[in-house]
PDB file of C-alpha atoms in Angstrom:
ATOM      1  CA  GLY A  39      72.707 -37.121 -54.382  1.00 53.00           C
ATOM      2  CA  ALA A  40      69.117 -36.038 -54.026  1.00 78.00           C
ATOM      3  CA  GLY A  41      69.536 -32.440 -55.161  1.00 91.00           C
ATOM      4  CA  VAL A  42      71.552 -30.259 -57.505  1.00 95.00           C
ATOM      5  CA  SER A  43      75.131 -29.883 -56.372  1.00 96.00           C
ATOM      6  CA  GLN A  44      77.668 -27.277 -57.398  1.00 97.00           C
ATOM      7  CA  THR A  45      81.402 -27.154 -56.893  1.00 97.00           C
ATOM      8  CA  PRO A  46      83.297 -25.317 -55.667  1.00 97.00           C
ATOM      9  CA  SER A  47      81.070 -23.450 -53.225  1.00 95.00           C
ATOM     10  CA  ASN A  48      83.488 -20.537 -53.272  1.00 97.00           C
ATOM     11  CA  LYS A  49      86.132 -19.555 -55.778  1.00 98.00           C
ATOM     12  CA  VAL A  50      88.533 -16.650 -55.508  1.00 98.00           C
ATOM     13  CA  THR A  51      90.623 -15.899 -58.575  1.00 97.00           C
ATOM     14  CA  GLU A  52      92.775 -13.126 -59.920  1.00 97.00           C
ATOM     15  CA  LYS A  53      91.703 -10.889 -62.750  1.00 97.00           C
ATOM     16  CA  GLY A  54      92.642 -12.435 -66.076  1.00 97.00           C
ATOM     17  CA  LYS A  55      92.598 -16.041 -64.885  1.00 98.00           C
ATOM     18  CA  TYR A  56      90.442 -18.886 -66.206  1.00 98.00           C
ATOM     19  CA  VAL A  57      87.832 -20.599 -64.015  1.00 98.00           C
ATOM     20  CA  GLU A  58      85.541 -23.599 -64.295  1.00 98.00           C
ATOM     21  CA  LEU A  59      82.375 -24.042 -62.303  1.00 98.00           C
ATOM     22  CA  ARG A  60      80.717 -27.435 -62.099  1.00 98.00           C
ATOM     23  CA  CYS A  61      77.071 -28.442 -61.785  1.00 98.00           C
ATOM     24  CA  ASP A  62      75.705 -31.905 -61.040  1.00 97.00           C
ATOM     25  CA  PRO A  63      71.974 -31.927 -61.786  1.00 96.00           C
ATOM     26  CA  ILE A  64      69.337 -34.196 -60.333  1.00 94.00           C
ATOM     27  CA  SER A  65      69.617 -37.627 -61.909  1.00 92.00           C
ATOM     28  CA  GLY A  66      67.308 -37.988 -64.887  1.00 89.00           C
ATOM     29  CA  HIS A  67      66.719 -34.278 -65.396  1.00 91.00           C
ATOM     30  CA  THR A  68      67.225 -33.481 -69.049  1.00 89.00           C
ATOM     31  CA  ALA A  69      67.092 -29.703 -68.749  1.00 90.00           C
ATOM     32  CA  LEU A  70      69.879 -27.711 -67.103  1.00 93.00           C
ATOM     33  CA  TYR A  71      70.136 -23.972 -66.606  1.00 93.00           C
ATOM     34  CA  TRP A  72      72.862 -21.579 -65.524  1.00 96.00           C
ATOM     35  CA  TYR A  73      72.093 -18.246 -63.888  1.00 96.00           C
ATOM     36  CA  ARG A  74      74.205 -15.437 -62.484  1.00 97.00           C
ATOM     37  CA  GLN A  75      73.088 -13.577 -59.378  1.00 94.00           C
ATOM     38  CA  SER A  76      74.796 -10.315 -58.575  1.00 93.00           C
ATOM     39  CA  LEU A  77      74.491  -8.685 -55.178  1.00 88.00           C
ATOM     40  CA  GLY A  78      70.998  -7.309 -54.623  1.00 85.00           C
ATOM     41  CA  GLN A  79      69.661  -8.742 -57.878  1.00 89.00           C
ATOM     42  CA  GLY A  80      67.575 -11.687 -58.939  1.00 91.00           C
ATOM     43  CA  PRO A  81      69.082 -14.542 -60.904  1.00 94.00           C
ATOM     44  CA  GLU A  82      69.888 -13.615 -64.484  1.00 94.00           C
ATOM     45  CA  PHE A  83      69.589 -16.315 -67.136  1.00 93.00           C
ATOM     46  CA  LEU A  84      72.803 -17.358 -68.872  1.00 96.00           C
ATOM     47  CA  ILE A  85      72.262 -20.607 -70.772  1.00 95.00           C
ATOM     48  CA  TYR A  86      69.879 -23.554 -71.074  1.00 92.00           C
ATOM     49  CA  PHE A  87      70.775 -27.115 -72.051  1.00 92.00           C
ATOM     50  CA  GLN A  88      68.359 -29.754 -73.259  1.00 89.00           C
ATOM     51  CA  GLY A  89      70.358 -32.952 -73.113  1.00 90.00           C
ATOM     52  CA  THR A  90      73.842 -32.324 -74.434  1.00 93.00           C
ATOM     53  CA  GLY A  91      73.044 -29.309 -76.557  1.00 91.00           C
ATOM     54  CA  ALA A  92      72.790 -25.663 -75.633  1.00 92.00           C
ATOM     55  CA  ALA A  93      69.219 -24.862 -76.654  1.00 89.00           C
ATOM     56  CA  ASP A  94      69.441 -21.214 -75.631  1.00 90.00           C
ATOM     57  CA  ASP A  95      72.693 -19.388 -74.894  1.00 93.00           C
ATOM     58  CA  SER A  96      71.297 -15.910 -75.407  1.00 91.00           C
ATOM     59  CA  GLY A  97      72.089 -14.901 -71.835  1.00 93.00           C
ATOM     60  CA  LEU A  98      75.839 -15.403 -72.021  1.00 96.00           C
ATOM     61  CA  PRO A  99      77.224 -11.868 -71.662  1.00 95.00           C
ATOM     62  CA  ASN A 100      80.161 -12.237 -74.068  1.00 94.00           C
ATOM     63  CA  ASP A 101      82.485 -14.749 -75.670  1.00 95.00           C
ATOM     64  CA  ARG A 102      84.552 -15.137 -72.487  1.00 97.00           C
ATOM     65  CA  PHE A 103      81.714 -17.287 -71.143  1.00 98.00           C
ATOM     66  CA  PHE A 104      81.172 -20.815 -72.376  1.00 97.00           C
ATOM     67  CA  ALA A 105      79.372 -23.877 -71.024  1.00 97.00           C
ATOM     68  CA  VAL A 106      79.355 -27.545 -71.908  1.00 97.00           C
ATOM     69  CA  ARG A 107      77.343 -30.624 -71.013  1.00 96.00           C
ATOM     70  CA  PRO A 108      79.067 -33.389 -72.991  1.00 95.00           C
ATOM     71  CA  GLU A 109      77.166 -36.397 -71.653  1.00 94.00           C
ATOM     72  CA  GLY A 110      73.859 -34.747 -70.890  1.00 91.00           C
ATOM     73  CA  SER A 111      74.392 -34.759 -67.157  1.00 94.00           C
ATOM     74  CA  VAL A 112      77.185 -32.755 -65.503  1.00 97.00           C
ATOM     75  CA  SER A 113      77.740 -29.267 -66.872  1.00 98.00           C
ATOM     76  CA  THR A 114      80.731 -26.949 -66.629  1.00 98.00           C
ATOM     77  CA  LEU A 115      80.576 -23.184 -66.960  1.00 98.00           C
ATOM     78  CA  LYS A 116      83.877 -21.797 -68.153  1.00 98.00           C
ATOM     79  CA  ILE A 117      84.983 -18.195 -67.862  1.00 98.00           C
ATOM     80  CA  GLN A 118      88.114 -16.983 -69.612  1.00 97.00           C
ATOM     81  CA  ARG A 119      90.119 -13.863 -68.775  1.00 97.00           C
ATOM     82  CA  THR A 120      88.006 -13.152 -65.710  1.00 98.00           C
ATOM     83  CA  GLU A 121      87.142  -9.568 -64.862  1.00 97.00           C
ATOM     84  CA  ARG A 122      86.135  -8.041 -61.531  1.00 97.00           C
ATOM     85  CA  GLY A 123      82.637  -7.550 -62.926  1.00 96.00           C
ATOM     86  CA  ASP A 124      82.275 -11.324 -63.207  1.00 97.00           C
ATOM     87  CA  SER A 125      82.122 -11.557 -59.418  1.00 97.00           C
ATOM     88  CA  ALA A 126      78.717 -13.002 -58.527  1.00 97.00           C
ATOM     89  CA  VAL A 127      76.983 -16.164 -57.385  1.00 96.00           C
ATOM     90  CA  TYR A 128      76.555 -18.606 -60.236  1.00 97.00           C
ATOM     91  CA  LEU A 129      73.475 -20.775 -59.850  1.00 96.00           C
ATOM     92  CA  CYS A 130      72.653 -23.990 -61.618  1.00 96.00           C
ATOM     93  CA  ALA A 131      69.176 -25.476 -61.881  1.00 93.00           C
ATOM     94  CA  SER A 132      67.758 -28.597 -63.453  1.00 92.00           C
ATOM     95  CA  SER A 133      64.291 -29.742 -64.389  1.00 89.00           C
ATOM     96  CA  SER A 134      62.581 -32.714 -65.929  1.00 85.00           C
ATOM     97  CA  LEU A 135      61.050 -30.421 -68.551  1.00 70.00           C
ATOM     98  CA  GLY A 136      57.321 -30.484 -68.745  1.00 56.00           C
ATOM     99  CA  GLN A 137      54.708 -27.797 -68.982  1.00 45.00           C
ATOM    100  CA  GLY A 138      55.133 -25.475 -66.031  1.00 54.00           C
ATOM    101  CA  ASP A 139      58.163 -27.502 -65.017  1.00 73.00           C
ATOM    102  CA  GLU A 140      59.808 -26.649 -61.739  1.00 81.00           C
ATOM    103  CA  GLN A 141      63.487 -25.812 -61.718  1.00 87.00           C
ATOM    104  CA  TYR A 142      65.471 -27.208 -58.804  1.00 90.00           C
ATOM    105  CA  PHE A 143      68.357 -24.973 -57.827  1.00 91.00           C
ATOM    106  CA  GLY A 144      71.767 -25.796 -56.461  1.00 94.00           C
ATOM    107  CA  PRO A 145      73.365 -23.757 -53.662  1.00 92.00           C
ATOM    108  CA  GLY A 146      75.520 -21.804 -56.080  1.00 94.00           C
ATOM    109  CA  THR A 147      79.195 -21.007 -56.516  1.00 97.00           C
ATOM    110  CA  ARG A 148      80.321 -17.649 -55.194  1.00 96.00           C
ATOM    111  CA  LEU A 149      82.970 -16.326 -57.573  1.00 98.00           C
ATOM    112  CA  THR A 150      85.187 -13.465 -56.465  1.00 98.00           C
ATOM    113  CA  VAL A 151      87.607 -11.918 -58.944  1.00 98.00           C
ATOM    114  CA  THR A 152      90.299  -9.822 -57.300  1.00 97.00           C
TER     115      THR A 152
ATOM    116  CA  ALA O 199      59.377  -9.394 -74.067  1.00 77.00           C
ATOM    117  CA  GLN O 200      58.718 -10.155 -70.444  1.00 87.00           C
ATOM    118  CA  SER O 201      59.528  -8.511 -67.140  1.00 92.00           C
ATOM    119  CA  VAL O 202      58.876  -8.869 -63.432  1.00 96.00           C
ATOM    120  CA  THR O 203      58.646  -6.015 -60.957  1.00 96.00           C
ATOM    121  CA  GLN O 204      58.783  -6.584 -57.222  1.00 97.00           C
ATOM    122  CA  LEU O 205      57.699  -3.552 -55.251  1.00 92.00           C
ATOM    123  CA  GLY O 206      59.778  -3.077 -52.127  1.00 92.00           C
ATOM    124  CA  SER O 207      63.273  -4.469 -51.858  1.00 94.00           C
ATOM    125  CA  HIS O 208      62.819  -4.756 -48.075  1.00 96.00           C
ATOM    126  CA  VAL O 209      59.644  -5.518 -46.131  1.00 97.00           C
ATOM    127  CA  SER O 210      59.373  -5.715 -42.342  1.00 97.00           C
ATOM    128  CA  VAL O 211      56.479  -7.307 -40.505  1.00 97.00           C
ATOM    129  CA  SER O 212      55.848  -8.250 -36.909  1.00 97.00           C
ATOM    130  CA  GLU O 213      55.660 -11.889 -35.963  1.00 97.00           C
ATOM    131  CA  GLY O 214      52.038 -12.981 -36.382  1.00 97.00           C
ATOM    132  CA  ALA O 215      51.185 -10.192 -38.825  1.00 98.00           C
ATOM    133  CA  LEU O 216      50.085 -10.558 -42.429  1.00 98.00           C
ATOM    134  CA  VAL O 217      52.826 -10.958 -45.012  1.00 98.00           C
ATOM    135  CA  LEU O 218      52.213  -9.310 -48.403  1.00 98.00           C
ATOM    136  CA  LEU O 219      54.943  -9.310 -51.039  1.00 98.00           C
ATOM    137  CA  ARG O 220      54.051  -7.653 -54.310  1.00 98.00           C
ATOM    138  CA  CYS O 221      54.815  -8.850 -57.814  1.00 98.00           C
ATOM    139  CA  ASN O 222      53.666  -7.376 -61.109  1.00 97.00           C
ATOM    140  CA  TYR O 223      54.546  -8.816 -64.472  1.00 96.00           C
ATOM    141  CA  SER O 224      54.533  -8.032 -68.138  1.00 94.00           C
ATOM    142  CA  SER O 225      54.335 -10.760 -70.735  1.00 89.00           C
ATOM    143  CA  SER O 226      53.352 -10.931 -74.410  1.00 85.00           C
ATOM    144  CA  VAL O 227      52.133 -14.523 -73.986  1.00 83.00           C
ATOM    145  CA  PRO O 228      50.105 -16.218 -71.231  1.00 84.00           C
ATOM    146  CA  PRO O 229      52.499 -16.523 -68.315  1.00 88.00           C
ATOM    147  CA  TYR O 230      53.495 -19.140 -65.850  1.00 90.00           C
ATOM    148  CA  LEU O 231      54.413 -17.471 -62.560  1.00 93.00           C
ATOM    149  CA  PHE O 232      56.515 -18.659 -59.650  1.00 94.00           C
ATOM    150  CA  TRP O 233      57.565 -17.562 -56.195  1.00 97.00           C
ATOM    151  CA  TYR O 234      60.897 -18.757 -54.846  1.00 96.00           C
ATOM    152  CA  VAL O 235      62.445 -18.308 -51.398  1.00 96.00           C
ATOM    153  CA  GLN O 236      66.180 -18.028 -50.775  1.00 93.00           C
ATOM    154  CA  TYR O 237      67.726 -18.447 -47.349  1.00 90.00           C
ATOM    155  CA  PRO O 238      71.263 -17.130 -46.774  1.00 84.00           C
ATOM    156  CA  ASN O 239      73.919 -19.126 -48.637  1.00 77.00           C
ATOM    157  CA  GLN O 240      71.337 -21.509 -50.046  1.00 82.00           C
ATOM    158  CA  GLY O 241      69.792 -22.075 -53.437  1.00 84.00           C
ATOM    159  CA  LEU O 242      66.305 -21.009 -54.411  1.00 91.00           C
ATOM    160  CA  GLN O 243      63.391 -23.145 -53.268  1.00 92.00           C
ATOM    161  CA  LEU O 244      60.036 -23.117 -55.021  1.00 92.00           C
ATOM    162  CA  LEU O 245      57.172 -21.875 -52.825  1.00 95.00           C
ATOM    163  CA  LEU O 246      54.372 -22.088 -55.360  1.00 94.00           C
ATOM    164  CA  LYS O 247      53.566 -21.799 -59.050  1.00 92.00           C
ATOM    165  CA  TYR O 248      50.731 -20.707 -61.291  1.00 92.00           C
ATOM    166  CA  THR O 249      50.358 -22.630 -64.541  1.00 87.00           C
ATOM    167  CA  SER O 250      46.964 -21.516 -65.861  1.00 79.00           C
ATOM    168  CA  ALA O 251      44.819 -23.718 -63.639  1.00 79.00           C
ATOM    169  CA  ALA O 252      43.322 -22.244 -60.439  1.00 87.00           C
ATOM    170  CA  THR O 253      44.079 -18.555 -60.013  1.00 91.00           C
ATOM    171  CA  LEU O 254      44.532 -18.929 -56.250  1.00 95.00           C
ATOM    172  CA  VAL O 255      47.593 -21.041 -55.660  1.00 95.00           C
ATOM    173  CA  LYS O 256      48.589 -22.526 -52.340  1.00 95.00           C
ATOM    174  CA  GLY O 257      52.196 -23.341 -51.626  1.00 95.00           C
ATOM    175  CA  ILE O 258      54.437 -24.600 -48.900  1.00 94.00           C
ATOM    176  CA  ASN O 259      54.838 -23.078 -45.435  1.00 93.00           C
ATOM    177  CA  GLY O 260      51.362 -21.505 -45.492  1.00 96.00           C
ATOM    178  CA  PHE O 261      52.031 -19.160 -48.408  1.00 97.00           C
ATOM    179  CA  GLU O 262      49.586 -18.497 -51.207  1.00 97.00           C
ATOM    180  CA  ALA O 263      49.345 -16.222 -54.216  1.00 97.00           C
ATOM    181  CA  GLU O 264      46.562 -15.072 -56.487  1.00 95.00           C
ATOM    182  CA  PHE O 265      46.958 -14.561 -60.221  1.00 95.00           C
ATOM    183  CA  LYS O 266      45.055 -11.456 -61.331  1.00 95.00           C
ATOM    184  CA  LYS O 267      45.245 -11.020 -65.067  1.00 93.00           C
ATOM    185  CA  SER O 268      43.438  -7.665 -65.075  1.00 94.00           C
ATOM    186  CA  GLU O 269      46.029  -6.264 -62.668  1.00 95.00           C
ATOM    187  CA  THR O 270      48.972  -8.265 -64.085  1.00 95.00           C
ATOM    188  CA  SER O 271      49.795  -9.185 -60.520  1.00 97.00           C
ATOM    189  CA  PHE O 272      50.820 -12.274 -58.575  1.00 97.00           C
ATOM    190  CA  HIS O 273      51.197 -11.097 -54.989  1.00 98.00           C
ATOM    191  CA  LEU O 274      52.406 -13.494 -52.289  1.00 98.00           C
ATOM    192  CA  THR O 275      50.624 -13.607 -48.936  1.00 98.00           C
ATOM    193  CA  LYS O 276      50.741 -15.447 -45.636  1.00 98.00           C
ATOM    194  CA  PRO O 277      48.215 -14.753 -42.869  1.00 97.00           C
ATOM    195  CA  SER O 278      50.647 -14.939 -39.964  1.00 97.00           C
ATOM    196  CA  ALA O 279      54.407 -14.400 -40.202  1.00 97.00           C
ATOM    197  CA  HIS O 280      56.844 -16.685 -38.395  1.00 96.00           C
ATOM    198  CA  MET O 281      60.428 -15.868 -37.538  1.00 96.00           C
ATOM    199  CA  SER O 282      61.484 -18.657 -39.873  1.00 95.00           C
ATOM    200  CA  ASP O 283      59.933 -16.791 -42.826  1.00 96.00           C
ATOM    201  CA  ALA O 284      62.768 -14.248 -42.774  1.00 96.00           C
ATOM    202  CA  ALA O 285      64.459 -14.723 -46.152  1.00 96.00           C
ATOM    203  CA  GLU O 286      64.600 -13.252 -49.631  1.00 96.00           C
ATOM    204  CA  TYR O 287      61.690 -13.906 -51.962  1.00 98.00           C
ATOM    205  CA  PHE O 288      61.808 -13.859 -55.744  1.00 97.00           C
ATOM    206  CA  CYS O 289      58.930 -13.689 -58.182  1.00 97.00           C
ATOM    207  CA  ALA O 290      59.622 -15.274 -61.567  1.00 95.00           C
ATOM    208  CA  LEU O 291      57.894 -15.525 -64.919  1.00 92.00           C
ATOM    209  CA  ARG O 292      58.084 -17.686 -67.993  1.00 87.00           C
ATOM    210  CA  GLY O 293      55.876 -17.800 -71.006  1.00 77.00           C
ATOM    211  CA  SER O 294      53.611 -20.798 -71.495  1.00 72.00           C
ATOM    212  CA  GLY O 295      53.931 -23.083 -74.481  1.00 66.00           C
ATOM    213  CA  GLY O 296      57.149 -24.915 -75.097  1.00 65.00           C
ATOM    214  CA  TYR O 297      60.491 -23.637 -73.891  1.00 69.00           C
ATOM    215  CA  GLN O 298      60.555 -20.112 -72.553  1.00 69.00           C
ATOM    216  CA  LYS O 299      63.337 -18.662 -70.457  1.00 80.00           C
ATOM    217  CA  VAL O 300      62.589 -17.637 -66.879  1.00 87.00           C
ATOM    218  CA  THR O 301      62.824 -13.993 -65.851  1.00 91.00           C
ATOM    219  CA  PHE O 302      63.276 -13.182 -62.163  1.00 94.00           C
ATOM    220  CA  GLY O 303      62.406 -10.083 -60.222  1.00 96.00           C
ATOM    221  CA  THR O 304      65.017  -8.311 -58.137  1.00 95.00           C
ATOM    222  CA  GLY O 305      63.796  -9.870 -54.908  1.00 96.00           C
ATOM    223  CA  THR O 306      62.224  -8.727 -51.660  1.00 97.00           C
ATOM    224  CA  LYS O 307      64.005  -9.298 -48.369  1.00 96.00           C
ATOM    225  CA  LEU O 308      61.509 -10.094 -45.635  1.00 97.00           C
ATOM    226  CA  GLN O 309      62.376  -9.218 -42.051  1.00 97.00           C
ATOM    227  CA  VAL O 310      60.207 -10.601 -39.237  1.00 97.00           C
ATOM    228  CA  ILE O 311      60.293  -8.626 -36.013  1.00 97.00           C
ATOM    229  CA  PRO O 312      59.637 -10.541 -32.797  1.00 94.00           C
TER     230      PRO O 312
END
């Protein structure tokens, strides 16, 4: 597709369950970012991939959160033992990585933990 | 360390009136600055960016912003508001030079009154 896509668009899960959120970046974009947006807040950085490697994972809140990008394209954000506080919109963005590069955002996955 | 402050979580203007959304930043290195717009249930879309070239930046949909280093500001303006401008607007900052993570403000919701 032409833009960044994310699946599912909505995910409802029970506290304690495991979830996976998927991001398909724009073809050819080497940089991929995950953000979390809580209600009434701006996006909060989670992790940045350059190619297959996580170049900066300093935003992951704890070890229940993990992300992979095994082939340098699609990325999966994984959350173990979900908590109600994990409820948020999870945004993915990609960029071609240059000076002042623009990040192109997907529509997000709304995660609700009950 | 870097931070972005958006003054006013909600702004209301009449259709045809001037739009002014305020953004102040703090950065220990020369910044790149961005304004994004988010419509309900959609991802963020870049309006404009400042990357150390011209201090007055023109973006899409008639928006512009001026980088003022002495005031550490990057306010977003539009001479005449349209109903279609009603959305949430986010100011964002990253440091220049290589990879730097992006920090977002908390957003300003713009209401346009007919």
